[in-house]
PDB file of C-alpha atoms in Angstrom:
ATOM      1  CA  MET A  27    -222.047 153.798 -44.334  1.00 64.00           C
ATOM      2  CA  ALA A  28    -219.830 156.901 -45.537  1.00 82.00           C
ATOM      3  CA  GLN A  29    -216.852 156.067 -47.436  1.00 87.00           C
ATOM      4  CA  SER A  30    -213.655 154.671 -45.462  1.00 85.00           C
ATOM      5  CA  SER A  31    -210.256 153.219 -46.001  1.00 88.00           C
ATOM      6  CA  TRP A  32    -207.616 151.271 -44.511  1.00 89.00           C
ATOM      7  CA  PRO A  33    -205.367 151.097 -42.749  1.00 90.00           C
ATOM      8  CA  SER A  34    -205.694 154.935 -41.885  1.00 90.00           C
ATOM      9  CA  PRO A  35    -205.326 156.881 -38.660  1.00 91.00           C
ATOM     10  CA  ALA A  36    -208.734 158.236 -40.008  1.00 89.00           C
ATOM     11  CA  HIS A  37    -210.139 154.593 -39.611  1.00 90.00           C
ATOM     12  CA  ASN A  38    -210.298 153.104 -36.081  1.00 90.00           C
ATOM     13  CA  SER A  39    -206.497 154.507 -35.005  1.00 90.00           C
ATOM     14  CA  ARG A  40    -205.247 152.098 -37.573  1.00 91.00           C
ATOM     15  CA  ALA A  41    -206.546 149.142 -36.271  1.00 93.00           C
ATOM     16  CA  VAL A  42    -207.316 146.488 -38.577  1.00 91.00           C
ATOM     17  CA  THR A  43    -210.135 143.829 -37.995  1.00 93.00           C
ATOM     18  CA  ASP A  44    -209.938 139.938 -39.261  1.00 93.00           C
ATOM     19  CA  VAL A  45    -212.788 140.837 -41.699  1.00 93.00           C
ATOM     20  CA  GLU A  46    -211.158 144.514 -42.823  1.00 91.00           C
ATOM     21  CA  TYR A  47    -207.669 142.329 -43.340  1.00 91.00           C
ATOM     22  CA  GLU A  48    -209.124 139.646 -45.518  1.00 92.00           C
ATOM     23  CA  LYS A  49    -210.924 142.027 -47.587  1.00 90.00           C
ATOM     24  CA  ILE A  50    -207.579 143.635 -48.480  1.00 89.00           C
ATOM     25  CA  ALA A  51    -205.302 140.659 -48.366  1.00 90.00           C
ATOM     26  CA  ALA A  52    -207.180 137.909 -50.496  1.00 87.00           C
ATOM     27  CA  ARG A  53    -206.119 139.593 -53.638  1.00 80.00           C
ATOM     28  CA  PHE A  54    -202.305 140.459 -52.652  1.00 84.00           C
ATOM     29  CA  SER A  55    -201.811 136.651 -53.277  1.00 81.00           C
ATOM     30  CA  ASP A  56    -203.986 134.241 -55.026  1.00 86.00           C
ATOM     31  CA  ASP A  57    -204.814 131.532 -53.105  1.00 93.00           C
ATOM     32  CA  GLY A  58    -202.654 128.193 -53.740  1.00 95.00           C
ATOM     33  CA  VAL A  59    -199.445 126.406 -52.427  1.00 96.00           C
ATOM     34  CA  ASP A  60    -196.172 128.016 -53.232  1.00 92.00           C
ATOM     35  CA  GLY A  61    -194.458 125.998 -55.652  1.00 89.00           C
ATOM     36  CA  SER A  62    -195.528 124.164 -58.821  1.00 87.00           C
ATOM     37  CA  PRO A  63    -196.934 120.686 -59.482  1.00 90.00           C
ATOM     38  CA  SER A  64    -193.171 119.273 -60.278  1.00 88.00           C
ATOM     39  CA  ASP A  65    -192.430 119.487 -56.819  1.00 93.00           C
ATOM     40  CA  ALA A  66    -193.356 116.689 -54.184  1.00 96.00           C
ATOM     41  CA  ALA A  67    -196.619 116.034 -53.616  1.00 97.00           C
ATOM     42  CA  VAL A  68    -198.338 117.784 -50.478  1.00 98.00           C
ATOM     43  CA  VAL A  69    -200.387 115.189 -49.426  1.00 98.00           C
ATOM     44  CA  ALA A  70    -199.753 111.317 -49.892  1.00 98.00           C
ATOM     45  CA  ALA A  71    -200.756 108.019 -48.705  1.00 97.00           C
ATOM     46  CA  GLY A  72    -200.123 107.318 -44.718  1.00 96.00           C
ATOM     47  CA  VAL A  73    -199.655 104.000 -42.686  1.00 96.00           C
ATOM     48  CA  GLY A  74    -203.207 102.447 -43.060  1.00 97.00           C
ATOM     49  CA  LEU A  75    -206.189 104.854 -43.026  1.00 98.00           C
ATOM     50  CA  ASN A  76    -204.190 108.385 -42.639  1.00 98.00           C
ATOM     51  CA  VAL A  77    -202.517 110.463 -44.991  1.00 98.00           C
ATOM     52  CA  THR A  78    -199.344 112.796 -44.438  1.00 98.00           C
ATOM     53  CA  ILE A  79    -198.701 116.357 -45.338  1.00 98.00           C
ATOM     54  CA  ARG A  80    -195.331 116.883 -46.066  1.00 97.00           C
ATOM     55  CA  ALA A  81    -193.318 119.206 -43.715  1.00 97.00           C
ATOM     56  CA  ASN A  82    -192.580 122.955 -44.849  1.00 97.00           C
ATOM     57  CA  VAL A  83    -195.527 123.819 -47.165  1.00 97.00           C
ATOM     58  CA  TYR A  84    -196.494 127.066 -47.291  1.00 96.00           C
ATOM     59  CA  ALA A  85    -199.578 128.153 -48.408  1.00 96.00           C
ATOM     60  CA  SER A  86    -202.346 131.520 -48.537  1.00 95.00           C
ATOM     61  CA  VAL A  87    -205.914 130.957 -48.516  1.00 96.00           C
ATOM     62  CA  ARG A  88    -207.633 134.586 -48.826  1.00 95.00           C
ATOM     63  CA  GLY A  89    -204.765 136.362 -47.382  1.00 93.00           C
ATOM     64  CA  HIS A  90    -203.749 134.346 -44.792  1.00 95.00           C
ATOM     65  CA  ALA A  91    -200.660 132.447 -44.389  1.00 94.00           C
ATOM     66  CA  TRP A  92    -200.334 128.709 -43.481  1.00 97.00           C
ATOM     67  CA  THR A  93    -197.573 126.422 -43.016  1.00 96.00           C
ATOM     68  CA  SER A  94    -197.569 122.514 -42.468  1.00 97.00           C
ATOM     69  CA  GLY A  95    -194.612 123.256 -39.604  1.00 95.00           C
ATOM     70  CA  THR A  96    -191.153 121.757 -39.775  1.00 96.00           C
ATOM     71  CA  SER A  97    -192.435 117.817 -39.586  1.00 96.00           C
ATOM     72  CA  ALA A  98    -194.911 115.502 -41.302  1.00 96.00           C
ATOM     73  CA  VAL A  99    -198.704 116.481 -40.532  1.00 96.00           C
ATOM     74  CA  THR A 100    -201.102 113.046 -40.337  1.00 97.00           C
ATOM     75  CA  LEU A 101    -204.702 113.398 -41.353  1.00 98.00           C
ATOM     76  CA  ALA A 102    -206.841 109.942 -40.266  1.00 98.00           C
ATOM     77  CA  ILE A 103    -209.389 109.420 -42.919  1.00 98.00           C
ATOM     78  CA  SER A 104    -212.831 107.580 -41.776  1.00 97.00           C
ATOM     79  CA  ALA A 105    -213.345 103.966 -42.196  1.00 97.00           C
ATOM     80  CA  ASN A 106    -215.828 102.934 -44.867  1.00 97.00           C
ATOM     81  CA  ALA A 107    -218.583 100.343 -44.544  1.00 96.00           C
ATOM     82  CA  SER A 108    -221.232 101.587 -46.755  1.00 97.00           C
ATOM     83  CA  GLY A 109    -220.736  99.131 -49.558  1.00 97.00           C
ATOM     84  CA  GLN A 110    -219.317 101.677 -52.063  1.00 97.00           C
ATOM     85  CA  THR A 111    -216.521 103.561 -52.964  1.00 97.00           C
ATOM     86  CA  ARG A 112    -216.011 106.794 -51.447  1.00 98.00           C
ATOM     87  CA  THR A 113    -213.862 109.952 -52.163  1.00 98.00           C
ATOM     88  CA  ASP A 114    -212.274 112.445 -49.398  1.00 98.00           C
ATOM     89  CA  ARG A 115    -211.101 115.735 -50.122  1.00 98.00           C
ATOM     90  CA  VAL A 116    -207.692 116.920 -48.479  1.00 98.00           C
ATOM     91  CA  VAL A 117    -208.366 120.741 -48.434  1.00 98.00           C
ATOM     92  CA  LEU A 118    -207.077 123.657 -46.795  1.00 98.00           C
ATOM     93  CA  ARG A 119    -209.849 125.619 -44.576  1.00 98.00           C
ATOM     94  CA  LEU A 120    -210.119 129.385 -43.232  1.00 97.00           C
ATOM     95  CA  ASP A 121    -212.589 129.050 -40.548  1.00 97.00           C
ATOM     96  CA  ARG A 122    -213.865 132.641 -39.675  1.00 97.00           C
ATOM     97  CA  SER A 123    -214.858 131.494 -36.252  1.00 96.00           C
ATOM     98  CA  ASP A 124    -211.378 131.857 -35.166  1.00 96.00           C
ATOM     99  CA  TRP A 125    -209.616 132.832 -38.219  1.00 96.00           C
ATOM    100  CA  THR A 126    -207.274 129.907 -38.524  1.00 97.00           C
ATOM    101  CA  VAL A 127    -206.047 127.815 -41.437  1.00 97.00           C
ATOM    102  CA  ARG A 128    -206.032 124.060 -41.055  1.00 98.00           C
ATOM    103  CA  ALA A 129    -205.532 121.149 -43.342  1.00 98.00           C
ATOM    104  CA  VAL A 130    -208.410 119.038 -42.799  1.00 98.00           C
ATOM    105  CA  VAL A 131    -210.220 115.968 -44.469  1.00 98.00           C
ATOM    106  CA  LYS A 132    -213.370 116.856 -46.145  1.00 97.00           C
ATOM    107  CA  THR A 133    -215.278 113.459 -46.209  1.00 97.00           C
ATOM    108  CA  GLY A 134    -217.512 112.490 -48.791  1.00 97.00           C
ATOM    109  CA  ALA A 135    -220.147 110.797 -49.528  1.00 97.00           C
ATOM    110  CA  PRO A 136    -220.391 106.735 -50.655  1.00 97.00           C
ATOM    111  CA  GLY A 137    -220.739 106.643 -54.164  1.00 95.00           C
ATOM    112  CA  ALA A 138    -221.069 110.459 -54.955  1.00 96.00           C
ATOM    113  CA  GLY A 139    -218.112 111.901 -55.884  1.00 94.00           C
ATOM    114  CA  VAL A 140    -215.754 114.321 -54.712  1.00 97.00           C
ATOM    115  CA  PRO A 141    -217.447 116.566 -52.430  1.00 97.00           C
ATOM    116  CA  ALA A 142    -217.526 120.047 -53.169  1.00 96.00           C
ATOM    117  CA  LEU A 143    -215.352 122.783 -51.858  1.00 97.00           C
ATOM    118  CA  THR A 144    -216.930 125.497 -49.451  1.00 97.00           C
ATOM    119  CA  GLN A 145    -215.965 128.674 -50.525  1.00 96.00           C
ATOM    120  CA  SER A 146    -218.002 131.180 -48.489  1.00 95.00           C
ATOM    121  CA  THR A 147    -216.877 135.044 -49.419  1.00 90.00           C
ATOM    122  CA  GLY A 148    -218.327 136.838 -46.728  1.00 89.00           C
ATOM    123  CA  ASP A 149    -217.794 137.899 -43.007  1.00 93.00           C
ATOM    124  CA  THR A 150    -218.277 134.257 -41.386  1.00 96.00           C
ATOM    125  CA  GLY A 151    -218.041 130.638 -42.520  1.00 97.00           C
ATOM    126  CA  VAL A 152    -215.331 128.960 -44.214  1.00 98.00           C
ATOM    127  CA  TYR A 153    -213.137 129.356 -47.119  1.00 97.00           C
ATOM    128  CA  GLU A 154    -211.244 126.189 -48.921  1.00 98.00           C
ATOM    129  CA  ILE A 155    -208.780 125.173 -51.615  1.00 97.00           C
ATOM    130  CA  PRO A 156    -207.869 122.018 -52.771  1.00 98.00           C
ATOM    131  CA  LEU A 157    -204.786 120.077 -51.670  1.00 98.00           C
ATOM    132  CA  ALA A 158    -205.792 116.063 -52.736  1.00 98.00           C
ATOM    133  CA  GLU A 159    -208.705 113.408 -53.030  1.00 98.00           C
ATOM    134  CA  VAL A 160    -208.365 110.600 -51.396  1.00 98.00           C
ATOM    135  CA  THR A 161    -210.454 107.407 -52.103  1.00 98.00           C
ATOM    136  CA  VAL A 162    -211.732 104.470 -49.657  1.00 98.00           C
ATOM    137  CA  LEU A 163    -212.717 101.435 -51.168  1.00 98.00           C
ATOM    138  CA  ASN A 164    -215.243  99.529 -49.145  1.00 97.00           C
ATOM    139  CA  GLY A 165    -213.722  98.318 -46.270  1.00 96.00           C
ATOM    140  CA  ALA A 166    -210.229  99.227 -47.069  1.00 97.00           C
ATOM    141  CA  ALA A 167    -207.562  99.086 -44.916  1.00 97.00           C
ATOM    142  CA  SER A 168    -205.607 101.838 -46.661  1.00 97.00           C
ATOM    143  CA  VAL A 169    -206.113 104.866 -49.165  1.00 97.00           C
ATOM    144  CA  THR A 170    -205.395 105.982 -52.566  1.00 97.00           C
ATOM    145  CA  VAL A 171    -203.738 109.397 -52.864  1.00 98.00           C
ATOM    146  CA  THR A 172    -204.423 111.740 -55.690  1.00 97.00           C
ATOM    147  CA  ARG A 173    -202.696 114.771 -56.382  1.00 97.00           C
ATOM    148  CA  ARG A 174    -204.831 118.289 -56.406  1.00 97.00           C
ATOM    149  CA  GLU A 175    -202.641 121.033 -55.444  1.00 96.00           C
ATOM    150  CA  LEU A 176    -204.009 124.107 -56.371  1.00 95.00           C
ATOM    151  CA  TRP A 177    -200.593 126.271 -56.660  1.00 92.00           C
ATOM    152  CA  VAL A 178    -200.468 129.797 -55.936  1.00 88.00           C
ATOM    153  CA  GLY A 179    -198.912 130.580 -59.405  1.00 76.00           C
ATOM    154  CA  SER A 180    -197.622 133.878 -60.764  1.00 70.00           C
ATOM    155  CA  ARG A 181    -200.770 135.615 -61.411  1.00 77.00           C
ATOM    156  CA  VAL A 182    -200.645 133.456 -64.178  1.00 86.00           C
ATOM    157  CA  ARG A 183    -201.353 129.931 -62.381  1.00 87.00           C
ATOM    158  CA  ALA A 184    -199.302 126.871 -63.182  1.00 89.00           C
ATOM    159  CA  CYS A 185    -201.199 123.272 -63.072  1.00 93.00           C
ATOM    160  CA  THR A 186    -201.719 120.381 -65.069  1.00 93.00           C
ATOM    161  CA  SER A 187    -204.682 119.608 -67.090  1.00 92.00           C
ATOM    162  CA  ALA A 188    -205.982 117.384 -64.477  1.00 93.00           C
ATOM    163  CA  THR A 189    -205.687 120.388 -61.291  1.00 94.00           C
ATOM    164  CA  ARG A 190    -206.643 123.315 -63.122  1.00 94.00           C
ATOM    165  CA  ASN A 191    -208.883 125.358 -60.167  1.00 93.00           C
ATOM    166  CA  PRO A 192    -212.200 124.167 -59.673  1.00 93.00           C
ATOM    167  CA  ALA A 193    -214.034 127.524 -58.699  1.00 90.00           C
ATOM    168  CA  PRO A 194    -212.136 129.927 -60.744  1.00 90.00           C
ATOM    169  CA  ALA A 195    -212.904 133.762 -61.161  1.00 84.00           C
ATOM    170  CA  ILE A 196    -213.170 135.153 -64.770  1.00 87.00           C
ATOM    171  CA  GLY A 197    -210.673 135.887 -66.543  1.00 87.00           C
ATOM    172  CA  GLU A 198    -208.379 133.570 -64.223  1.00 90.00           C
ATOM    173  CA  MET A 199    -205.613 131.962 -66.496  1.00 93.00           C
ATOM    174  CA  CYS A 200    -203.559 129.350 -65.923  1.00 93.00           C
ATOM    175  CA  LEU A 201    -200.421 127.529 -68.082  1.00 92.00           C
ATOM    176  CA  GLU A 202    -201.088 123.677 -68.213  1.00 92.00           C
ATOM    177  CA  THR A 203    -197.147 122.155 -67.974  1.00 90.00           C
ATOM    178  CA  ASP A 204    -198.424 118.434 -69.226  1.00 87.00           C
ATOM    179  CA  THR A 205    -200.064 120.055 -72.466  1.00 84.00           C
ATOM    180  CA  GLY A 206    -198.271 123.436 -72.823  1.00 86.00           C
ATOM    181  CA  LEU A 207    -201.662 125.142 -73.056  1.00 89.00           C
ATOM    182  CA  VAL A 208    -202.395 128.676 -71.552  1.00 93.00           C
ATOM    183  CA  ARG A 209    -206.184 128.919 -70.711  1.00 94.00           C
ATOM    184  CA  MET A 210    -208.319 131.584 -69.355  1.00 93.00           C
ATOM    185  CA  TRP A 211    -211.488 131.068 -67.634  1.00 93.00           C
ATOM    186  CA  ASP A 212    -214.329 133.182 -69.291  1.00 91.00           C
ATOM    187  CA  GLY A 213    -217.515 132.026 -67.309  1.00 90.00           C
ATOM    188  CA  ALA A 214    -218.453 129.012 -68.573  1.00 94.00           C
ATOM    189  CA  ALA A 215    -215.343 126.979 -69.964  1.00 94.00           C
ATOM    190  CA  TRP A 216    -211.069 126.956 -70.036  1.00 95.00           C
ATOM    191  CA  VAL A 217    -210.881 128.210 -73.462  1.00 92.00           C
ATOM    192  CA  VAL A 218    -207.448 128.254 -75.256  1.00 88.00           C
ATOM    193  CA  ILE A 219    -205.743 131.393 -75.546  1.00 88.00           C
ATOM    194  CA  TYR A 220    -202.135 129.919 -75.885  1.00 86.00           C
ATOM    195  CA  ARG A 221    -200.722 126.472 -77.686  1.00 80.00           C
ATOM    196  CA  THR A 222    -197.020 125.628 -77.902  1.00 77.00           C
ATOM    197  CA  ALA A 223    -195.792 125.611 -81.520  1.00 78.00           C
ATOM    198  CA  ALA A 224    -195.301 121.695 -81.830  1.00 79.00           C
ATOM    199  CA  THR A 225    -193.581 119.642 -84.878  1.00 87.00           C
ATOM    200  CA  ALA A 226    -194.012 116.087 -85.261  1.00 84.00           C
ATOM    201  CA  SER A 227    -193.434 112.911 -87.747  1.00 84.00           C
ATOM    202  CA  VAL A 228    -196.828 112.017 -89.116  1.00 94.00           C
ATOM    203  CA  ASP A 229    -195.164 108.502 -91.222  1.00 95.00           C
ATOM    204  CA  VAL A 230    -196.622 105.286 -90.721  1.00 95.00           C
ATOM    205  CA  THR A 231    -196.076 102.185 -92.341  1.00 95.00           C
ATOM    206  CA  LEU A 232    -198.320 100.835 -95.248  1.00 96.00           C
ATOM    207  CA  SER A 233    -197.311  97.812 -97.645  1.00 95.00           C
ATOM    208  CA  SER A 234    -198.570  99.270-100.501  1.00 96.00           C
ATOM    209  CA  TRP A 235    -196.489 102.411-100.491  1.00 97.00           C
ATOM    210  CA  THR A 236    -193.033 103.885 -99.480  1.00 96.00           C
ATOM    211  CA  ALA A 237    -192.257 107.043 -98.246  1.00 95.00           C
ATOM    212  CA  THR A 238    -189.120 109.063 -99.085  1.00 92.00           C
ATOM    213  CA  GLY A 239    -188.277 111.554 -96.887  1.00 90.00           C
ATOM    214  CA  SER A 240    -190.569 112.189 -94.095  1.00 92.00           C
ATOM    215  CA  SER A 241    -194.418 113.890 -94.017  1.00 94.00           C
ATOM    216  CA  VAL A 242    -193.652 116.485 -90.875  1.00 92.00           C
ATOM    217  CA  LEU A 243    -196.545 117.812 -89.300  1.00 94.00           C
ATOM    218  CA  GLU A 244    -196.206 121.440 -87.667  1.00 93.00           C
ATOM    219  CA  ARG A 245    -198.738 123.333 -85.465  1.00 88.00           C
ATOM    220  CA  ARG A 246    -198.363 126.855 -84.167  1.00 84.00           C
ATOM    221  CA  GLY A 247    -201.507 127.924 -82.122  1.00 79.00           C
ATOM    222  CA  ASP A 248    -204.404 126.737 -83.626  1.00 82.00           C
ATOM    223  CA  VAL A 249    -203.018 126.508 -87.437  1.00 91.00           C
ATOM    224  CA  VAL A 250    -201.781 123.051 -88.246  1.00 93.00           C
ATOM    225  CA  VAL A 251    -199.422 122.764 -91.750  1.00 95.00           C
ATOM    226  CA  LEU A 252    -198.809 119.583 -93.480  1.00 95.00           C
ATOM    227  CA  ARG A 253    -195.794 118.689 -95.627  1.00 95.00           C
ATOM    228  CA  THR A 254    -196.084 114.998 -96.874  1.00 95.00           C
ATOM    229  CA  ALA A 255    -193.145 112.980 -98.291  1.00 95.00           C
ATOM    230  CA  TYR A 256    -192.957 111.630-101.292  1.00 96.00           C
ATOM    231  CA  PHE A 257    -194.758 108.331-101.822  1.00 97.00           C
ATOM    232  CA  GLU A 258    -193.648 105.481-104.315  1.00 97.00           C
ATOM    233  CA  ARG A 259    -195.933 103.161-105.195  1.00 97.00           C
ATOM    234  CA  LYS A 260    -195.206  99.438-104.126  1.00 96.00           C
ATOM    235  CA  VAL A 261    -197.718  96.664-104.565  1.00 91.00           C
ATOM    236  CA  SER A 262    -199.690  96.529-107.642  1.00 94.00           C
ATOM    237  CA  ASN A 263    -201.006  98.884-110.143  1.00 97.00           C
ATOM    238  CA  LEU A 264    -203.743 101.061-108.676  1.00 96.00           C
ATOM    239  CA  ALA A 265    -206.785 101.475-111.412  1.00 96.00           C
ATOM    240  CA  ALA A 266    -208.194 104.636-111.524  1.00 95.00           C
ATOM    241  CA  ALA A 267    -211.591 103.792-109.971  1.00 86.00           C
ATOM    242  CA  SER A 268    -209.543 102.946-106.490  1.00 94.00           C
ATOM    243  CA  ASP A 269    -208.938 104.945-103.732  1.00 96.00           C
ATOM    244  CA  SER A 270    -205.664 103.612-101.591  1.00 97.00           C
ATOM    245  CA  ARG A 271    -204.294 104.978 -98.383  1.00 97.00           C
ATOM    246  CA  LEU A 272    -201.003 106.997 -98.568  1.00 97.00           C
ATOM    247  CA  PRO A 273    -198.760 106.389 -95.686  1.00 97.00           C
ATOM    248  CA  LEU A 274    -199.224 108.901 -92.406  1.00 96.00           C
ATOM    249  CA  LEU A 275    -201.625 109.402 -89.971  1.00 96.00           C
ATOM    250  CA  ILE A 276    -202.384 112.883 -88.005  1.00 95.00           C
ATOM    251  CA  PRO A 277    -202.386 112.612 -84.134  1.00 92.00           C
ATOM    252  CA  SER A 278    -206.137 113.298 -82.690  1.00 90.00           C
ATOM    253  CA  THR A 279    -204.870 116.712 -81.257  1.00 83.00           C
ATOM    254  CA  HIS A 280    -204.184 117.826 -84.505  1.00 91.00           C
ATOM    255  CA  ARG A 281    -206.999 116.900 -86.903  1.00 93.00           C
ATOM    256  CA  HIS A 282    -210.066 119.331 -87.864  1.00 94.00           C
ATOM    257  CA  PRO A 283    -213.330 118.109 -86.384  1.00 93.00           C
ATOM    258  CA  TYR A 284    -215.248 117.609 -88.849  1.00 95.00           C
ATOM    259  CA  LEU A 285    -214.176 119.000 -92.543  1.00 95.00           C
ATOM    260  CA  GLN A 286    -212.568 116.930 -94.844  1.00 96.00           C
ATOM    261  CA  MET A 287    -209.446 118.155 -96.533  1.00 94.00           C
ATOM    262  CA  HIS A 288    -208.873 118.066-100.607  1.00 96.00           C
ATOM    263  CA  GLU A 289    -205.718 119.199-102.460  1.00 96.00           C
ATOM    264  CA  PRO A 290    -204.173 118.274-105.588  1.00 95.00           C
ATOM    265  CA  VAL A 291    -201.241 116.401-106.045  1.00 96.00           C
ATOM    266  CA  TYR A 292    -198.537 115.425-108.784  1.00 96.00           C
ATOM    267  CA  LEU A 293    -197.955 112.435-110.218  1.00 97.00           C
ATOM    268  CA  SER A 294    -195.370 110.577-111.958  1.00 96.00           C
ATOM    269  CA  GLY A 295    -195.417 111.215-116.160  1.00 94.00           C
ATOM    270  CA  HIS A 296    -196.616 114.763-115.270  1.00 94.00           C
ATOM    271  CA  ARG A 297    -200.234 113.950-114.684  1.00 96.00           C
ATOM    272  CA  ILE A 298    -202.172 115.519-111.641  1.00 96.00           C
ATOM    273  CA  GLY A 299    -204.692 113.168-108.443  1.00 96.00           C
ATOM    274  CA  MET A 300    -206.308 114.307-105.491  1.00 96.00           C
ATOM    275  CA  VAL A 301    -205.498 113.639-102.059  1.00 97.00           C
ATOM    276  CA  THR A 302    -207.968 113.892 -99.088  1.00 97.00           C
ATOM    277  CA  LEU A 303    -207.473 114.536 -95.490  1.00 97.00           C
ATOM    278  CA  TYR A 304    -210.118 113.164 -93.029  1.00 97.00           C
ATOM    279  CA  PRO A 305    -211.591 114.734 -90.311  1.00 96.00           C
ATOM    280  CA  GLY A 306    -211.656 113.571 -86.704  1.00 95.00           C
ATOM    281  CA  ASN A 307    -215.599 112.429 -86.763  1.00 96.00           C
ATOM    282  CA  HIS A 308    -214.711 110.221 -89.894  1.00 97.00           C
ATOM    283  CA  GLU A 309    -214.017 106.331 -89.963  1.00 97.00           C
ATOM    284  CA  ARG A 310    -211.061 107.590 -91.383  1.00 97.00           C
ATOM    285  CA  ALA A 311    -210.232 110.083 -88.963  1.00 97.00           C
ATOM    286  CA  GLY A 312    -206.336 111.577 -89.319  1.00 96.00           C
ATOM    287  CA  GLN A 313    -205.595 109.390 -92.835  1.00 97.00           C
ATOM    288  CA  LEU A 314    -205.034 110.804 -96.241  1.00 97.00           C
ATOM    289  CA  TRP A 315    -206.446 108.847 -99.542  1.00 97.00           C
ATOM    290  CA  LEU A 316    -205.413 109.185-102.949  1.00 97.00           C
ATOM    291  CA  ASN A 317    -208.802 109.281-104.584  1.00 94.00           C
ATOM    292  CA  THR A 318    -208.771 111.196-107.541  1.00 93.00           C
ATOM    293  CA  HIS A 319    -206.280 110.028-110.163  1.00 96.00           C
ATOM    294  CA  PRO A 320    -205.382 108.778-113.567  1.00 96.00           C
ATOM    295  CA  GLY A 321    -204.224 105.268-111.930  1.00 96.00           C
ATOM    296  CA  VAL A 322    -200.965 104.940-110.543  1.00 97.00           C
ATOM    297  CA  ASN A 323    -198.084 102.098-111.695  1.00 97.00           C
ATOM    298  CA  VAL A 324    -195.595 100.369-109.680  1.00 97.00           C
ATOM    299  CA  GLY A 325    -192.860 102.190-109.195  1.00 96.00           C
ATOM    300  CA  GLN A 326    -194.542 105.653-109.754  1.00 97.00           C
ATOM    301  CA  ILE A 327    -195.027 108.408-107.396  1.00 97.00           C
ATOM    302  CA  VAL A 328    -197.360 110.975-105.236  1.00 97.00           C
ATOM    303  CA  TYR A 329    -195.459 113.730-104.994  1.00 96.00           C
ATOM    304  CA  THR A 330    -194.939 116.558-101.955  1.00 91.00           C
ATOM    305  CA  THR A 331    -197.598 118.258-101.309  1.00 92.00           C
ATOM    306  CA  THR A 332    -198.731 120.962 -98.464  1.00 94.00           C
ATOM    307  CA  MET A 333    -202.286 120.982 -96.317  1.00 94.00           C
ATOM    308  CA  THR A 334    -202.953 123.873 -93.778  1.00 95.00           C
ATOM    309  CA  TRP A 335    -206.166 123.959 -91.593  1.00 93.00           C
ATOM    310  CA  ALA A 336    -207.657 125.242 -88.199  1.00 89.00           C
ATOM    311  CA  VAL A 337    -208.094 122.582 -85.203  1.00 84.00           C
TER     312      VAL A 337
END
């Protein structure tokens, strides 16, 4: 076949077929619903075994525009007498047999989880994008709907951590509005390429120590910085051979997965000790312990230290 391009006077007198239109329009706009996760749900549970699609929704599937129209659309859910829970999908489906896009229910197999999307990219077949999942219990007279809208986005797609594109292309990016993470699909996994900076107080209450001030954790990207408070010994003298937990706890999302952190600290009386911060795979995960020291009496202080690690 010789080279060609369209639309063009040299190509079929500027007439463009449905197949040719899809070839150029599929990347004009990403597949998905116009809007963002903060909008009202596109699909909601209706009365009985029905779901409703709200009015005035617009979407694009392979460059083909779709709207729900000016009134809500009702879709029937088939009964479930299988003895097991069934999960259906509500999808927008481009059907190349008549080149229409319609919202339809894709019925799942009882006990088999969510049915897979069909995304044929040739000149025939169907192409589907997700709108919602519908849980149908055995013998149910009503259904439960879980949001799964795929949003068009702004080239970097807005989503939540539960609604990333289930069929991404390599290099596709998304912003999770519930976590602040920017991710990219590398062909095998959604890798994190940016994290919103976060600051958190990590203080906890322990009877043996009192914190003067606050211990503050700040995370920028994959680097975490911890600045501890002063810790004053309150209950009984601590013998040199004894470990003691200090009053802070690192949140699970900010812990190193497997490395312990050791840092020297100053103690009252111009003395030196050592603290250990335990990683996510340890039984003391996220805890800070004083475990090398010459003894600490009631009223003596463990002074501020700063620790930095990657996650």
